[in-house]
Structures are given as structure tokens and as C-alpha cells.
GROMACS .gro file of C-alpha atoms in nm:
model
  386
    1UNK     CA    1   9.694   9.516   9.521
    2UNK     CA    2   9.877   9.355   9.842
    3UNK     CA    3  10.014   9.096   9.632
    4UNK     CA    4  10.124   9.357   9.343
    5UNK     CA    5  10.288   9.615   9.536
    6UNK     CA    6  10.380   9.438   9.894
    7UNK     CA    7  10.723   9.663   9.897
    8UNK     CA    8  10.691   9.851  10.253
    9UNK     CA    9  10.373   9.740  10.247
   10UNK     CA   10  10.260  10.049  10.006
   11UNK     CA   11   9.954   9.781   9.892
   12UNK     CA   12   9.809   9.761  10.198
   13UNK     CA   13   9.836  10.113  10.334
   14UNK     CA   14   9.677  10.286  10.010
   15UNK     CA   15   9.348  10.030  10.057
   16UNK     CA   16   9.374  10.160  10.411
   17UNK     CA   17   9.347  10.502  10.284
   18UNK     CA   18   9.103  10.420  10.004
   19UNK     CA   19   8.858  10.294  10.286
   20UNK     CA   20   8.919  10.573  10.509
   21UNK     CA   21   8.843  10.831  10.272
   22UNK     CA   22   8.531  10.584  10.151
   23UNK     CA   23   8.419  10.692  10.534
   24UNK     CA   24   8.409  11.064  10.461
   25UNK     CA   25   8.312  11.069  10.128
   26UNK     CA   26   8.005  10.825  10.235
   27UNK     CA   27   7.884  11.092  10.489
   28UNK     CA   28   7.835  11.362  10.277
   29UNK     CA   29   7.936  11.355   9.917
   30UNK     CA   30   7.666  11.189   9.735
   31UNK     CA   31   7.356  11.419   9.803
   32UNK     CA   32   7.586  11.703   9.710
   33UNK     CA   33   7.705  11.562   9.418
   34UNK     CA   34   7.345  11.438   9.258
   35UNK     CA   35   7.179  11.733   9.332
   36UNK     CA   36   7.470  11.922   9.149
   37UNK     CA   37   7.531  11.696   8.868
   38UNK     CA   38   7.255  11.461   8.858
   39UNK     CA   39   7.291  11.102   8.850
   40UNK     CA   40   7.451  11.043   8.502
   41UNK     CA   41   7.711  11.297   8.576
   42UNK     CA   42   7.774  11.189   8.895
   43UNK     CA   43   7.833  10.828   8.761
   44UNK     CA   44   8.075  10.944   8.505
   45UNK     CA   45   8.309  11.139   8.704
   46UNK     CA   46   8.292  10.914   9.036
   47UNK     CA   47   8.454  10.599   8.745
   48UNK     CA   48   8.731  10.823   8.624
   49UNK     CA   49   8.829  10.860   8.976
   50UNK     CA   50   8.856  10.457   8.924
   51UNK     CA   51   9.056  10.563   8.589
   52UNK     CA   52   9.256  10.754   8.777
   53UNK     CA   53   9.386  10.499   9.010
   54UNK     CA   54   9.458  10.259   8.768
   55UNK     CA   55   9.680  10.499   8.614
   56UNK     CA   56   9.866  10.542   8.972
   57UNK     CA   57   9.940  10.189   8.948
   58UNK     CA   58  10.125  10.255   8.648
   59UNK     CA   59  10.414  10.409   8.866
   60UNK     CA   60  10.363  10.278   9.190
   61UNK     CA   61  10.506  10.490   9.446
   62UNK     CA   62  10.380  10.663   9.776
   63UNK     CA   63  10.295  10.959   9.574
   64UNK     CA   64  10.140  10.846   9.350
   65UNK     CA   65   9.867  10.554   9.500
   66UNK     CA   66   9.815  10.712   9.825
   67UNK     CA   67   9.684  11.025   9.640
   68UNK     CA   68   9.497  10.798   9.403
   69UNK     CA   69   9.394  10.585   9.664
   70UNK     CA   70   9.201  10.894   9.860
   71UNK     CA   71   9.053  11.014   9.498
   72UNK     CA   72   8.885  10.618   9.453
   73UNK     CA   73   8.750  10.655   9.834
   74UNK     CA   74   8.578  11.016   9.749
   75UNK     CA   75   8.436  10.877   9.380
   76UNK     CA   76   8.347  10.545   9.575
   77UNK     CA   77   8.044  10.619   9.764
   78UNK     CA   78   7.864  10.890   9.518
   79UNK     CA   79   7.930  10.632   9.235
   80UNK     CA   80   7.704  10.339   9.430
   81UNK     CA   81   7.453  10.662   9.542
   82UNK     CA   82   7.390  10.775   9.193
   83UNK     CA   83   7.363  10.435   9.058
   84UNK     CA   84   7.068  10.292   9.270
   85UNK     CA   85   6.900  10.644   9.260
   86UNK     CA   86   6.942  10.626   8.890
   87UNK     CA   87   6.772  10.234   8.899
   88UNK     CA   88   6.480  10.347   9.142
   89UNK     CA   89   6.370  10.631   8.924
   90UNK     CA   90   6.410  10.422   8.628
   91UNK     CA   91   6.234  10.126   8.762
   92UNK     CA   92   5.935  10.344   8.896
   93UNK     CA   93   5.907  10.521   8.527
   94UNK     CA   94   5.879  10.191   8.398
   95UNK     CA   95   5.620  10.079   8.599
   96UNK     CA   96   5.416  10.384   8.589
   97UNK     CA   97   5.441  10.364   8.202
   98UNK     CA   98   5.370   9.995   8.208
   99UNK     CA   99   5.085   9.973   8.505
  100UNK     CA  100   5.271   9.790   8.710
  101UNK     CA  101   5.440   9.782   9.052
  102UNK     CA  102   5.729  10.017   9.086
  103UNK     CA  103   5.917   9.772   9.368
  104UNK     CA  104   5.866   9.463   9.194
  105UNK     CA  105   6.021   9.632   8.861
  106UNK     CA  106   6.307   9.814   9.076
  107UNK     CA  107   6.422   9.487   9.258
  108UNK     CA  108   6.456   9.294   8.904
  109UNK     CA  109   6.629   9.626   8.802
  110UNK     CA  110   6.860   9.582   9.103
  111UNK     CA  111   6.877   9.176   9.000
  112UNK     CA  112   7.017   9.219   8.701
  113UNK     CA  113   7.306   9.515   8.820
  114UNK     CA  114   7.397   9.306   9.084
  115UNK     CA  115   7.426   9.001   8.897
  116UNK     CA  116   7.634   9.167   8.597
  117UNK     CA  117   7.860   9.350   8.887
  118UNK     CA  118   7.897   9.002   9.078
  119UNK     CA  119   8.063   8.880   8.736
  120UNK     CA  120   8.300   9.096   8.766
  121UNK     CA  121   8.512   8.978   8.993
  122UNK     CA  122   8.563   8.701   8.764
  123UNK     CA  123   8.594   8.813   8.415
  124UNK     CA  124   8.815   9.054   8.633
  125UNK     CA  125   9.042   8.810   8.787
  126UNK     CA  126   9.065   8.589   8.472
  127UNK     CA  127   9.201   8.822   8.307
  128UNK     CA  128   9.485   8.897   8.559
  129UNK     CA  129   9.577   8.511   8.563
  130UNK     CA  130   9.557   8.517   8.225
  131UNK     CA  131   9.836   8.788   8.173
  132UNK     CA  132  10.028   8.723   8.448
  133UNK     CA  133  10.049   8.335   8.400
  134UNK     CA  134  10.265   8.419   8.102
  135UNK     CA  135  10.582   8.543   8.289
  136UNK     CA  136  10.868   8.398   8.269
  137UNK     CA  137  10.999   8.467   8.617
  138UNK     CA  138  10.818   8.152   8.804
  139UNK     CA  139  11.046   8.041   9.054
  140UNK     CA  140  10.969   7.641   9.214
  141UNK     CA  141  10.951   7.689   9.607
  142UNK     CA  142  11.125   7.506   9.851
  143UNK     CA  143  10.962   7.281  10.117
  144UNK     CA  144  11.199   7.548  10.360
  145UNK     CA  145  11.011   7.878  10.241
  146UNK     CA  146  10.682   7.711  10.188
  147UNK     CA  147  10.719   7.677  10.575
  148UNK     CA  148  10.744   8.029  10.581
  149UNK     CA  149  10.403   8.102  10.413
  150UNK     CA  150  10.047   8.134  10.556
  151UNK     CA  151   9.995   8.163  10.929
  152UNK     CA  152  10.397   8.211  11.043
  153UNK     CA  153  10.434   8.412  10.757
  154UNK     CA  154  10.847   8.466  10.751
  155UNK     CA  155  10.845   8.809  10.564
  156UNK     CA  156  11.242   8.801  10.563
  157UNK     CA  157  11.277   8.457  10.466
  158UNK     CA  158  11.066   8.501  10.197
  159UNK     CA  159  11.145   8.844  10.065
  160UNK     CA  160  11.361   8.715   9.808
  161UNK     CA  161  11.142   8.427   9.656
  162UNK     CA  162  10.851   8.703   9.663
  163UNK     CA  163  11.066   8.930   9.445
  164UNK     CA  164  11.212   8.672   9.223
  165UNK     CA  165  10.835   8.604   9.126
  166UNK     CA  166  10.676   8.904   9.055
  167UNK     CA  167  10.619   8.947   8.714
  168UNK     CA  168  10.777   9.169   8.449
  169UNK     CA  169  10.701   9.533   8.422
  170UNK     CA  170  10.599   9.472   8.080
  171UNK     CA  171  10.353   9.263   8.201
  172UNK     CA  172  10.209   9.413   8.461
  173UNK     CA  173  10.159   9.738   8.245
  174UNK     CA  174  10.034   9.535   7.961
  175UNK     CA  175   9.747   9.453   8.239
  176UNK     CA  176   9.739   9.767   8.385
  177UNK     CA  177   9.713   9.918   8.018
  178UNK     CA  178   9.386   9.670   8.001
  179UNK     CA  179   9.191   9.790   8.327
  180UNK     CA  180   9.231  10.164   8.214
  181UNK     CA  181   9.125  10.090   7.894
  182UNK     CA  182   8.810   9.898   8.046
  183UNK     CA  183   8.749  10.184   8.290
  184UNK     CA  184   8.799  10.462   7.995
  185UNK     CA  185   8.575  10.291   7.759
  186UNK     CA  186   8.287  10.230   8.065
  187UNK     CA  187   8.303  10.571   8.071
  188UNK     CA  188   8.247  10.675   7.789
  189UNK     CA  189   7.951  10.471   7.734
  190UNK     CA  190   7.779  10.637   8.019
  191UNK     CA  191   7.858  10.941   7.851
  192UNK     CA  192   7.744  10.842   7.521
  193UNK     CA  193   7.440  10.589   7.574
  194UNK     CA  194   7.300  10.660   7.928
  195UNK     CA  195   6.962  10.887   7.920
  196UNK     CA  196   6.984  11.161   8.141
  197UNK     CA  197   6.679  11.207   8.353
  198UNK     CA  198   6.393  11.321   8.185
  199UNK     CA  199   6.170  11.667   8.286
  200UNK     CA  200   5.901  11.389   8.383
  201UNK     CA  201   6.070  11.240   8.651
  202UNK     CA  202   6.193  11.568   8.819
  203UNK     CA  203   5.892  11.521   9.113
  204UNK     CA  204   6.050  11.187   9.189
  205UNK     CA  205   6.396  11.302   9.168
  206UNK     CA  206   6.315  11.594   9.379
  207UNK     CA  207   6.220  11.313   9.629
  208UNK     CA  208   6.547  11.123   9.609
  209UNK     CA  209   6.724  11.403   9.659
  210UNK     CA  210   6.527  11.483  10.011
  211UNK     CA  211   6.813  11.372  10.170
  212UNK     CA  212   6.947  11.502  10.552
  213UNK     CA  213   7.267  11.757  10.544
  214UNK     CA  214   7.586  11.585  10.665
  215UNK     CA  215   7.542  11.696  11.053
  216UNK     CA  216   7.193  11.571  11.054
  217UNK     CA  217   7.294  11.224  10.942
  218UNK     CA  218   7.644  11.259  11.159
  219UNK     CA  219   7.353  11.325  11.462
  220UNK     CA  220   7.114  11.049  11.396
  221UNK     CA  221   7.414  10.782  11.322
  222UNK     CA  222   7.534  10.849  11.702
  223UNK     CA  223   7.185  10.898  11.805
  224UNK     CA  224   7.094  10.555  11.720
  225UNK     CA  225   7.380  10.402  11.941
  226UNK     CA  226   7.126  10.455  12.219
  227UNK     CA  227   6.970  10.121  12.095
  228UNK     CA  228   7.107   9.819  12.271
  229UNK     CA  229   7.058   9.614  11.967
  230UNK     CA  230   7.235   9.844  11.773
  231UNK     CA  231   7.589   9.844  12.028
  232UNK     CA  232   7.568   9.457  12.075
  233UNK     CA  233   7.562   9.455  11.676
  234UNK     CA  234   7.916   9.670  11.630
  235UNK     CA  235   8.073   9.358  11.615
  236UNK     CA  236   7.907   9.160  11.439
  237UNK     CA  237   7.926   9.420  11.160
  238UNK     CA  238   8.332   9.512  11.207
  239UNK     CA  239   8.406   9.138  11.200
  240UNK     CA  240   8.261   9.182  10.821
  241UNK     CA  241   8.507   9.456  10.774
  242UNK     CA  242   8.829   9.285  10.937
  243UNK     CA  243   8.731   8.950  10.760
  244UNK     CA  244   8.719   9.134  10.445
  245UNK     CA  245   8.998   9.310  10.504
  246UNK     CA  246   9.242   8.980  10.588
  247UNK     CA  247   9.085   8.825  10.220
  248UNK     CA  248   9.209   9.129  10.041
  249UNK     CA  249   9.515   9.219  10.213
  250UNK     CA  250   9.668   8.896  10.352
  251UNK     CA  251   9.522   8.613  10.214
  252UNK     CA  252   9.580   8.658   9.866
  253UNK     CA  253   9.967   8.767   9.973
  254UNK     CA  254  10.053   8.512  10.244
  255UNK     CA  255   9.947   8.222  10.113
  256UNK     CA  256   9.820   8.251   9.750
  257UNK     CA  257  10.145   8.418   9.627
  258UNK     CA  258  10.383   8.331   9.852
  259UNK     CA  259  10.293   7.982   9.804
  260UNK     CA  260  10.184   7.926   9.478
  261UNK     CA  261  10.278   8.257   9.264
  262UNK     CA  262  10.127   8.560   9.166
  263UNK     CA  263   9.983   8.428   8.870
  264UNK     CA  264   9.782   8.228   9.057
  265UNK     CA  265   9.580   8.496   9.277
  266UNK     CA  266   9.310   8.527   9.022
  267UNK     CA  267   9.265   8.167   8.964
  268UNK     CA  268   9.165   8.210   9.349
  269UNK     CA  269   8.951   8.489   9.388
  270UNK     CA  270   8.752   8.349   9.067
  271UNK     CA  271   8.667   8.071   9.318
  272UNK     CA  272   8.566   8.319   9.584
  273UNK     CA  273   8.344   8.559   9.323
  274UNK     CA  274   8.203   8.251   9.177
  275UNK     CA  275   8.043   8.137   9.538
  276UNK     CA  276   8.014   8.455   9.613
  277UNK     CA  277   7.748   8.508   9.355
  278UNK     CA  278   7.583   8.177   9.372
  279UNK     CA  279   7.504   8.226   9.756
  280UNK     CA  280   7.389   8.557   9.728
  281UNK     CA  281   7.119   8.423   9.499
  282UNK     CA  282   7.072   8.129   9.673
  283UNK     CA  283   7.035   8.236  10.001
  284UNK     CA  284   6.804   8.422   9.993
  285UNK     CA  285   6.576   8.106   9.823
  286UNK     CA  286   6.710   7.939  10.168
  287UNK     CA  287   6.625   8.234  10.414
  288UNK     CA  288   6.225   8.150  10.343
  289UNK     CA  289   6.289   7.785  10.460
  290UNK     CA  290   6.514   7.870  10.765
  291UNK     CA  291   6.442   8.201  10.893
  292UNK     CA  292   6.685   8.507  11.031
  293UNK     CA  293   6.785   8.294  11.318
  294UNK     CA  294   7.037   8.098  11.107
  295UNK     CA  295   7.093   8.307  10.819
  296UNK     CA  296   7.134   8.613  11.032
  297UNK     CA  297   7.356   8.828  10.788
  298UNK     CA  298   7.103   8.882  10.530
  299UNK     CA  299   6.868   9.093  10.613
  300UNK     CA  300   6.936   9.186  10.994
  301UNK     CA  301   6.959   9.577  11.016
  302UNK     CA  302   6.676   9.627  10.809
  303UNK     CA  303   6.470   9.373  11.005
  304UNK     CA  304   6.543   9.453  11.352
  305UNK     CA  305   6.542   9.869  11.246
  306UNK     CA  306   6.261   9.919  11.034
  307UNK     CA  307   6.174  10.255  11.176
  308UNK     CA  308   6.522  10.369  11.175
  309UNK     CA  309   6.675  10.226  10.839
  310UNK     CA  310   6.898  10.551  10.719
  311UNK     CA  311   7.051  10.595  11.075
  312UNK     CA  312   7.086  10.187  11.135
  313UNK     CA  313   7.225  10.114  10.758
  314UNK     CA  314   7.475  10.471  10.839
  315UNK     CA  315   7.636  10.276  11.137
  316UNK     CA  316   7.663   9.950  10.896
  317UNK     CA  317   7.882  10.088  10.700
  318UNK     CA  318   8.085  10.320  10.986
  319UNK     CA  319   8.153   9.983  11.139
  320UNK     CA  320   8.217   9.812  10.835
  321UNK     CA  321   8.469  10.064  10.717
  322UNK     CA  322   8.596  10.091  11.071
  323UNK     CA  323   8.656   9.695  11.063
  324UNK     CA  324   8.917   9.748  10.650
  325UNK     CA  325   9.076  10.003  10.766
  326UNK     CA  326   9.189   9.867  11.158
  327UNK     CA  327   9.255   9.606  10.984
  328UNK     CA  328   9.441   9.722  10.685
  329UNK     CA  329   9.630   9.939  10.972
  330UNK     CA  330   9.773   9.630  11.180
  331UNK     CA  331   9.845   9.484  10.885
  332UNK     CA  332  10.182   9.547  10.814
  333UNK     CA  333  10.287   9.531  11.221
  334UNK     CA  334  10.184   9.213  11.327
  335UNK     CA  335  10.223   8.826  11.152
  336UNK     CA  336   9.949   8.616  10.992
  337UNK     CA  337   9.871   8.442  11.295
  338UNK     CA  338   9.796   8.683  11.531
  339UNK     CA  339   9.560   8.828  11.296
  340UNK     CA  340   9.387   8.535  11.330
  341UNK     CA  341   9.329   8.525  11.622
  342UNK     CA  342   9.178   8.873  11.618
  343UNK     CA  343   8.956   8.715  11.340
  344UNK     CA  344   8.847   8.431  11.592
  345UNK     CA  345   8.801   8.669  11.913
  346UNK     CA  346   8.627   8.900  11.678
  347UNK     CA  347   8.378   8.616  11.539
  348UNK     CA  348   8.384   8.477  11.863
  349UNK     CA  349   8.221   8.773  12.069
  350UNK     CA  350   8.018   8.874  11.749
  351UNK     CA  351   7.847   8.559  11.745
  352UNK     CA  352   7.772   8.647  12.166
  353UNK     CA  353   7.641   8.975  12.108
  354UNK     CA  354   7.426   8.912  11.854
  355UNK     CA  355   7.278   8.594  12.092
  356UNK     CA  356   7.201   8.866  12.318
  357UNK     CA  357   7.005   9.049  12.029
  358UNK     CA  358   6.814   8.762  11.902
  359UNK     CA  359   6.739   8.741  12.264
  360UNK     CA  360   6.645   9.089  12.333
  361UNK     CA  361   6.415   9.051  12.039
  362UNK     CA  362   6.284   8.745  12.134
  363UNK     CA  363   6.119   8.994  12.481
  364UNK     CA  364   6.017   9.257  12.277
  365UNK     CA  365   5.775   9.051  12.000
  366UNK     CA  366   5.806   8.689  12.159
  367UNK     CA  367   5.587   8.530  11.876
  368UNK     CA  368   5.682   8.687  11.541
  369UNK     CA  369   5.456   8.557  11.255
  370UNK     CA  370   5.670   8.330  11.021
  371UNK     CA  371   5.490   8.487  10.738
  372UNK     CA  372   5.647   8.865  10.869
  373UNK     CA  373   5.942   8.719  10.931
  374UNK     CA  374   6.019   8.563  10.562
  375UNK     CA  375   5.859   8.873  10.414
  376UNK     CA  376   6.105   9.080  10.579
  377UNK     CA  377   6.437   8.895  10.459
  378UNK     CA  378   6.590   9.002  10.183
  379UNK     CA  379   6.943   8.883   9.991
  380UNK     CA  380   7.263   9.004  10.075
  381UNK     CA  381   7.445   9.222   9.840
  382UNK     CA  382   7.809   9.252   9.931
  383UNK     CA  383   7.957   9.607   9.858
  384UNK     CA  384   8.305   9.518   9.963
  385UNK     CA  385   8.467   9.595   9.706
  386UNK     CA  386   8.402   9.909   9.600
   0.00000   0.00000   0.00000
């Protein structure tokens, strides 16, 4: 996206707006939508709104992706809502049906989604490279503008090597043409081949859809700031957001494209989806050696806010979402290397306040069972991306 459309930076200000609206729409959308639609439904139309800004990229312009951009942020968060409520009243008819436990049977349920979605970003990305290797406008870089990639990004110096390498218009439509097509198809298949919910399963629906109103959960996210644990951990969690953030809108642009081409971006990020995966499954194998202490970021709200999980996972993602879009905001203003060193001072007083946490803890239970403590982490599923 920041690579594709880096013209007045219109790539990085519609992912600022697509995580801004992602805020509001996470707040209050998806109970309203499920109870309305049910889950099927609400899958189906929340992925045309991902159909929809495909086809805003076919005619990049500030009317068109900004638009597009806050339509993606509203479908975002009912899309992920409906899905795992679909899963855990799935999973729990199975087990019922087959006499066994409904969380074991949800959590391979879950395995199995997040591994497929995980792909993704691969199959995703090859295909990009694949299409966009084949234009014919590659340009060889000199040693002079190579200087000007990466952390002392030059944007004027390299304005005109940027353009001289972006591909054709016929191929970026041809790949274009093939996400909408994906998108269309995957919905249609929910459409077509995904069970609504059966008559038997409206008590546990009903219970799923028990949800607080939007002032409620607005009330109890702010409420919960009252916690120490949870202000030292602010952060901890908008350093995910920024770090994020500098991946998808400067990375790939400063010094994948600028340096080696556009055709090479999804080459990259293959890389980064392919780890990506292959820690969040392993991981959490390592977490039952090692502890939280060390592996802090996989399980922490849920650990340290057992009692409060709705209000503590509501300021996860606030912060998170707070941490793309400041970030996706500065983005444009200031070079590659003072971003940086946000990054760093960011990491750097993350990695003090949540010291202070492991300390705080520490008073409040000062010998924690290892047995509790492996039980309660869990793996890491990213949701970056939305």
C-alpha cells in the first residue's frame, strides 16, 4: 500500500484512516451487527467491505481510498467478532454432539483458522512478486541514490528512481483484478457453503450475544486505567502498534523498494509471514520451558487481568490502534531516522514499565506456582493486519 501509492503519501494516510475507523467500529459495531444479522451475515458483508477497497485501488485517488479506507476499518472489527463467535458455537456443538470438551475442540478450531489465515500473508505476497516481477520498468540503482534509501531516506533525491520503477498500470490492475476476484469468490462461498446457525444453538448464541452497550464498555475501558499495571503497560502495547506501523508503512517503502524494487516487497514480507507463523506456534511450545518473564508478549493481559479480561483486552487494542495510526500520522512529516528513534525510546521505556509490572506482581503473589503460571500462557495471535 505505502510502496504502491507513495504519491503525497495517499498510502500511508488511508491505512491511517483504515485504523482509525478500526477504533470506532471496534467499540461498538460488532454486537450490533451479530445480533442483527447473525454471524454468517455479518461475515459476508464485513469481506465485501474488503471487496470494496480493492476496487478503490483500482483508481487510486483521495476520493476514492480514503472513503474505502474508512469502509475496511468499519467491516474490520465485526468481521474478526463474527468469526470467533461463529468458531466457539461451532466448536461447543461439536463437542456436545461428540461428548467431549467444548475448549479443547474450540482451541483446535481456532488452530486451524489461524494457521490457514497465517498463510496468507504468503500465498498473498507471492503472488504480488509474482506479477509485479514481470515489469519491464526495472531501473539498476546507483551507489548515489542507494545512499539515499533506508534510515536518511532522501525523498527528493529519490523521487524520480521511485517513479521510474513502479510498475505498469496494466500490471498493477492485472493484480488488483486478482485480489477482487479472491475477495468476490471468498464471498460467495460464505454465502453458498457456510451453515447458518441452527435453532439448537440459539441458548448459546443468546449467550454470545450478552455483550455490554458501547458506553458500558467505553466506561469500564477507562475504568480499568485505575490499575497501575494496566498504565505502566500503555507502552508496552503502543510500541506493538508503532512497530507495526513502521513494517507496513516505511519499511517496505524506504528500503525494500527504494532499494531493491517494488517487485521485490513480497519476496520480503513472505520472509516476515513465514517466521511469523512458525513462532507463533513455536512459542508457545517455548513459553512452558521459560515462563512469562521472558516471553512476556504472549499471554500478558490475560495473565495479569484475569478478572477483568473484556475491559483489559478493550485497552489492548485502544493502545494498539493508538500506536498505527500516531504512527501512520508522523509518517509522512518526519525522515526514517527519527522514527527510529521513536521506535527505540518507545521500546526503551516499554521494556521499564513493564519491569515495574513484573515487579509489582512479584508483591502481590511473590511465589506463583510454575504449574499456574504455564497453565496460564497461551500463544500469540497477531491481528495486525486486519
Amino acid at each position: 500500500m505505502s510502496s504502491l501509492n507513495s504519491e503525497e503519501g495517499l498510502g500511508v494516510a488511508s491505512l491511517s484512516v483504515l485504523y482509525a475507523a478500526l477504533i470506532i467500529s471496534s467499540m461498538f459495531l460488532p454486537p450490533i451487527l451479530i445480533k442483527k444479522l447473525g454471524c454468517k451475515w455479518t461475515i459476508a458483508g464485513s469481506m465485501c467491505c474488503y471487496v470494496a477497497f480493492s476496487l478503490g485501488n483500482f483508481y487510486a485517488s483521495w476520493y476514492t481510498l480514503i472513503p474505502t479506507s474508512v469502509i475496511l476499518g468499519l467491516g474490520g472489527a465485526p468481521l474478526w467478532s463474527a468469526k470467533c463467535t461463529y468458531l466457539t458455537i461451532a466448536g461447543n456443538s461439536y463437542a456436545e454432539k461428540a461428548g467431549k470438551i467444548g475448549k479443547d475442540i474450540i482451541n483446535q478450531y481456532f488452530g486451524v483458522f489461524f494457521l490457514i489465515f497465517q498463510s496468507s500473508g504468503i500465498w498473498g505476497n507471492l503472488i504480488s512478486s509474482l506479477i509485479l516481477s514481470q515489469s519491464s520498468n526495472k531501473v539498476e540503482i546507483s551507489e548515489e541514490n542507494l545512499a539515499c534509501c533506508g534510515a536518511y531516506d532522501c525523498v527528493s533525491n529519490t523521487a524520480n528512481t521511485t517513479a521510474l520503477a513502479k510498475p505498469s498500470e496494466s500490471l498493477v490492475y492485472t493484480l488488483l483484478g486478482v485480489y477482487t476476484a479472491s475477495g468476490v469468490l471468498a464471498v460467495l462461498l460464505i454465502i453458498i457453503f457456510l451453515d447458518q446457525i441452527k435453532s439448537d444453538q440459539a441458548e448459546t448464541e443468546k449467550e454470545i450475544q450478552k455483550t455490554p452497550s458501547f458506553w458500558s464498555t467505553l466506561l469500564a475501558t477507562f475504568q480499568h486505567l485505575k490499575d497501575k499495571r494496566q498504565c505502566l503497560l500503555i507502552p508496552l502495547t503502543m510500541y506493538s502498534g508503532f512497530e507495526q506501523g513502521f513494517l507496513a508503512g516505511d519499511y517496505t517503502k524506504t528500503y525494500v523498494t527504494c532499494a531493491l524494487g517494488i517487485h521485490y516487497v513480497g519476496y520480503v514480507m513472505i520472509c516476515f509471514s513465514a517466521v511469523n507463523s512458525l513462532c507463533s506456534l513455536l512459542f508457545g511450545k517455548i513459553s512452558q520451558f521459560t515462563g512469562r518473564k521472558l516471553l512476556f508478549a504472549l499471554g500478558l493481559y490475560g495473565v495479569l487481568f484475569e478478572k477483568h479480561t473484556e475491559a483489559a483486552f478493550a485497552n489492548y487494542r485502544l493502545w494498539e490502534s493508538c500506536g498505527f495510526v500516531i504512527a501512520f500520522g508522523y509518517s509522512t512529516t518526519l525522515r526514517v531516522y527519527i522514527k527510529l528513534y521513536i521506535l527505540l525510546a518507545v521500546l526503551m521505556l516499554a521494556m521499564v514499565t513493564y519491569g515495574v509490572v513484573e515487579y509489582l506482581e512479584a508483591k502481590r503473589s511473590p511465589e506463583i506456582p510454575a504449574a499456574t503460571e504455564k497453565k496460564n500462557v497461551g500463544p500469540h495471535t497477531e491481528e495486525t493486519h486486519i
